[in-house]
Amino acid sequence: MTSSDVGGLVLTCFIGVVLVAIAIVLLRGKGGFLIAGYNTMPPKEQAKYDEKALCRFVGKILLPVGLLSPAVAVGGIFHIGWLPKAYFAGITALALFAVVYANTGGRFRKK
């Protein structure tokens, strides 16, 4: 393991920890200002949405992204070529699911 391998692993672990910390804040129903799109809406428009439910949903999406982010470096260090590919495929699938789920059915609108 070279020093650049260690540096890459440390960096991806740091990014993972930051993402998990943000996910924990969101899972508690706080941190709506961290959600792109929601935070740029005018307050009158934001009032139409259940901020707590939206935060929890985004936190549930972000948590596996943060927990699995070191997989990219681990795959590179140990020459496991499928690991980073699986990570990116999973993240892409998760992102597509999140976009479709959040934008259909009015799930996060206040009733």
GROMACS .gro file of C-alpha atoms in nm:
model
  111
    1MET     CA    1   0.000   0.000   0.000
    2THR     CA    2   0.155   0.329  -0.111
    3SER     CA    3   0.115   0.667   0.054
    4SER     CA    4  -0.121   0.778  -0.222
    5ASP     CA    5  -0.337   0.472  -0.147
    6VAL     CA    6  -0.350   0.570   0.218
    7GLY     CA    7  -0.424   0.930   0.123
    8GLY     CA    8  -0.710   0.822  -0.101
    9LEU     CA    9  -0.854   0.599   0.168
   10VAL     CA   10  -0.829   0.873   0.429
   11LEU     CA   11  -0.994   1.121   0.192
   12THR     CA   12  -1.285   0.891   0.103
   13CYS     CA   13  -1.331   0.800   0.471
   14PHE     CA   14  -1.338   1.172   0.560
   15ILE     CA   15  -1.594   1.240   0.288
   16GLY     CA   16  -1.795   0.942   0.413
   17VAL     CA   17  -1.791   1.072   0.771
   18VAL     CA   18  -1.906   1.417   0.657
   19LEU     CA   19  -2.189   1.266   0.452
   20VAL     CA   20  -2.297   1.042   0.742
   21ALA     CA   21  -2.295   1.343   0.977
   22ILE     CA   22  -2.516   1.537   0.736
   23ALA     CA   23  -2.741   1.232   0.699
   24ILE     CA   24  -2.782   1.212   1.078
   25VAL     CA   25  -2.885   1.576   1.094
   26LEU     CA   26  -3.137   1.518   0.815
   27LEU     CA   27  -3.269   1.197   0.971
   28ARG     CA   28  -3.355   1.398   1.281
   29GLY     CA   29  -3.582   1.612   1.062
   30LYS     CA   30  -3.355   1.915   1.074
   31GLY     CA   31  -3.135   2.081   0.814
   32GLY     CA   32  -3.381   2.163   0.538
   33PHE     CA   33  -3.137   2.434   0.427
   34LEU     CA   34  -2.905   2.152   0.312
   35ILE     CA   35  -3.152   2.024   0.053
   36ALA     CA   36  -3.089   2.176  -0.288
   37GLY     CA   37  -3.404   2.305  -0.448
   38TYR     CA   38  -3.596   2.320  -0.123
   39ASN     CA   39  -3.363   2.579   0.027
   40THR     CA   40  -3.397   2.804  -0.279
   41MET     CA   41  -3.778   2.810  -0.273
   42PRO     CA   42  -3.948   3.119  -0.142
   43PRO     CA   43  -4.077   3.072   0.216
   44LYS     CA   44  -4.437   3.076   0.089
   45GLU     CA   45  -4.361   2.778  -0.137
   46GLN     CA   46  -4.163   2.597   0.135
   47ALA     CA   47  -4.466   2.618   0.363
   48LYS     CA   48  -4.649   2.381   0.124
   49TYR     CA   49  -4.404   2.098   0.202
   50ASP     CA   50  -4.353   1.878   0.506
   51GLU     CA   51  -3.993   1.975   0.578
   52LYS     CA   52  -3.941   1.708   0.844
   53ALA     CA   53  -4.052   1.423   0.612
   54LEU     CA   54  -3.844   1.561   0.326
   55CYS     CA   55  -3.536   1.587   0.549
   56ARG     CA   56  -3.580   1.231   0.671
   57PHE     CA   57  -3.614   1.100   0.315
   58VAL     CA   58  -3.301   1.278   0.197
   59GLY     CA   59  -3.116   1.154   0.507
   60LYS     CA   60  -3.215   0.795   0.426
   61ILE     CA   61  -3.080   0.840   0.073
   62LEU     CA   62  -2.758   1.005   0.190
   63LEU     CA   63  -2.672   0.754   0.462
   64PRO     CA   64  -2.573   0.462   0.233
   65VAL     CA   65  -2.382   0.702   0.009
   66GLY     CA   66  -2.169   0.810   0.304
   67LEU     CA   67  -2.128   0.465   0.456
   68LEU     CA   68  -2.020   0.305   0.131
   69SER     CA   69  -1.799   0.585  -0.006
   70PRO     CA   70  -1.472   0.425   0.114
   71ALA     CA   71  -1.553   0.130  -0.117
   72VAL     CA   72  -1.406   0.327  -0.406
   73ALA     CA   73  -1.066   0.356  -0.240
   74VAL     CA   74  -1.074   0.001  -0.102
   75GLY     CA   75  -1.147  -0.131  -0.451
   76GLY     CA   76  -0.854   0.065  -0.590
   77ILE     CA   77  -0.610  -0.036  -0.318
   78PHE     CA   78  -0.689  -0.407  -0.331
   79HIS     CA   79  -0.746  -0.416  -0.708
   80ILE     CA   80  -1.109  -0.518  -0.676
   81GLY     CA   81  -1.229  -0.371  -1.004
   82TRP     CA   82  -1.596  -0.445  -0.954
   83LEU     CA   83  -1.622  -0.267  -0.618
   84PRO     CA   84  -1.603   0.095  -0.741
   85LYS     CA   85  -1.825   0.002  -1.036
   86ALA     CA   86  -2.083  -0.152  -0.804
   87TYR     CA   87  -2.068   0.158  -0.581
   88PHE     CA   88  -2.130   0.395  -0.870
   89ALA     CA   89  -2.406   0.173  -1.012
   90GLY     CA   90  -2.573   0.160  -0.671
   91ILE     CA   91  -2.545   0.534  -0.618
   92THR     CA   92  -2.685   0.599  -0.965
   93ALA     CA   93  -2.979   0.365  -0.899
   94LEU     CA   94  -3.038   0.527  -0.559
   95ALA     CA   95  -3.033   0.876  -0.712
   96LEU     CA   96  -3.278   0.777  -0.986
   97PHE     CA   97  -3.509   0.620  -0.729
   98ALA     CA   98  -3.491   0.932  -0.512
   99VAL     CA   99  -3.572   1.167  -0.799
  100VAL     CA  100  -3.870   0.960  -0.915
  101TYR     CA  101  -4.002   0.892  -0.564
  102ALA     CA  102  -3.971   1.252  -0.447
  103ASN     CA  103  -4.130   1.401  -0.757
  104THR     CA  104  -4.430   1.172  -0.799
  105GLY     CA  105  -4.740   1.133  -0.591
  106GLY     CA  106  -4.704   1.457  -0.394
  107ARG     CA  107  -4.554   1.259  -0.105
  108PHE     CA  108  -4.396   1.555   0.070
  109ARG     CA  109  -4.677   1.806   0.027
  110LYS     CA  110  -4.860   1.908   0.342
  111LYS     CA  111  -5.212   1.776   0.356
   0.00000   0.00000   0.00000
